[in-house]
Amino acid sequence: MEARKRPEYVLEILVDPIYVADIVRGILHTIFFHRYFPSMRPSTLDVLDLTLPVVADPELETLIETRVGQLVRQLSSTSSPSGGSRGELGIRFFEKRRRKGGLGGWLTGTAKSEEEICWEVWKLKITLTTPRTETERMTLLRAEAPALQRTAMTIVKIVNRDKDHIPPITTSEMNPFPYEILLNPRAEYDGKTIGFFA
């Protein structure tokens, strides 16, 4: 049986530092809304006159807020007056599989009954641009809402198009697919690059 290749998606955004936290938060929630499988009561988030879906799960919301805060601090500390500071967030979704038994793990006491296999990766590459004048700021602001809307629609198209790689739900746990959000993930990726430039 041939191992399936996990899809990797790259979203690139160019954003004003004033709106970076809100825009990144909105994009992360949009991805999770379509990849979070427990039953939930949906909520919404208003960003730049757009209403985006939110997964109202305290643990997930705390993780998103933590990673967005870390990203903003990193971008702020490396920012120059002309902008151009870069950062990246990665989201990985996993399935739990029963590990095939092996004598080595049993003998060394490192046997594990389950392993987590990544089945989908999203990369969000962020570049800050700092407008030099109020006119530039207004131009950027007018461009950011349509760019965010295009990105949200791109996410929706991807999740509706690419479903065959999602593993079957084989557990009765509340969240059948563990996930992680990483700041500046190091893993190599060869996914599709999807840009939105505000």
PDB file of C-alpha atoms in Angstrom, residues 130-141:
ATOM      1  CA  THR A 130       4.549  49.852   7.352  1.00  0.00           C
ATOM      2  CA  PRO A 131       2.883  52.693   5.440  1.00  0.00           C
ATOM      3  CA  ARG A 132       4.945  55.881   5.489  1.00  0.00           C
ATOM      4  CA  THR A 133       2.023  58.268   5.098  1.00  0.00           C
ATOM      5  CA  GLU A 134      -1.612  58.349   6.097  1.00  0.00           C
ATOM      6  CA  THR A 135      -2.551  58.101   2.410  1.00  0.00           C
ATOM      7  CA  GLU A 136      -0.532  54.884   2.096  1.00  0.00           C
ATOM      8  CA  ARG A 137      -2.201  53.551   5.267  1.00  0.00           C
ATOM      9  CA  MET A 138      -5.688  54.237   3.849  1.00  0.00           C
ATOM     10  CA  THR A 139      -4.753  52.601   0.539  1.00  0.00           C
ATOM     11  CA  LEU A 140      -3.471  49.534   2.374  1.00  0.00           C
ATOM     12  CA  LEU A 141      -6.561  49.395   4.590  1.00  0.00           C
TER      13      LEU A 141
END
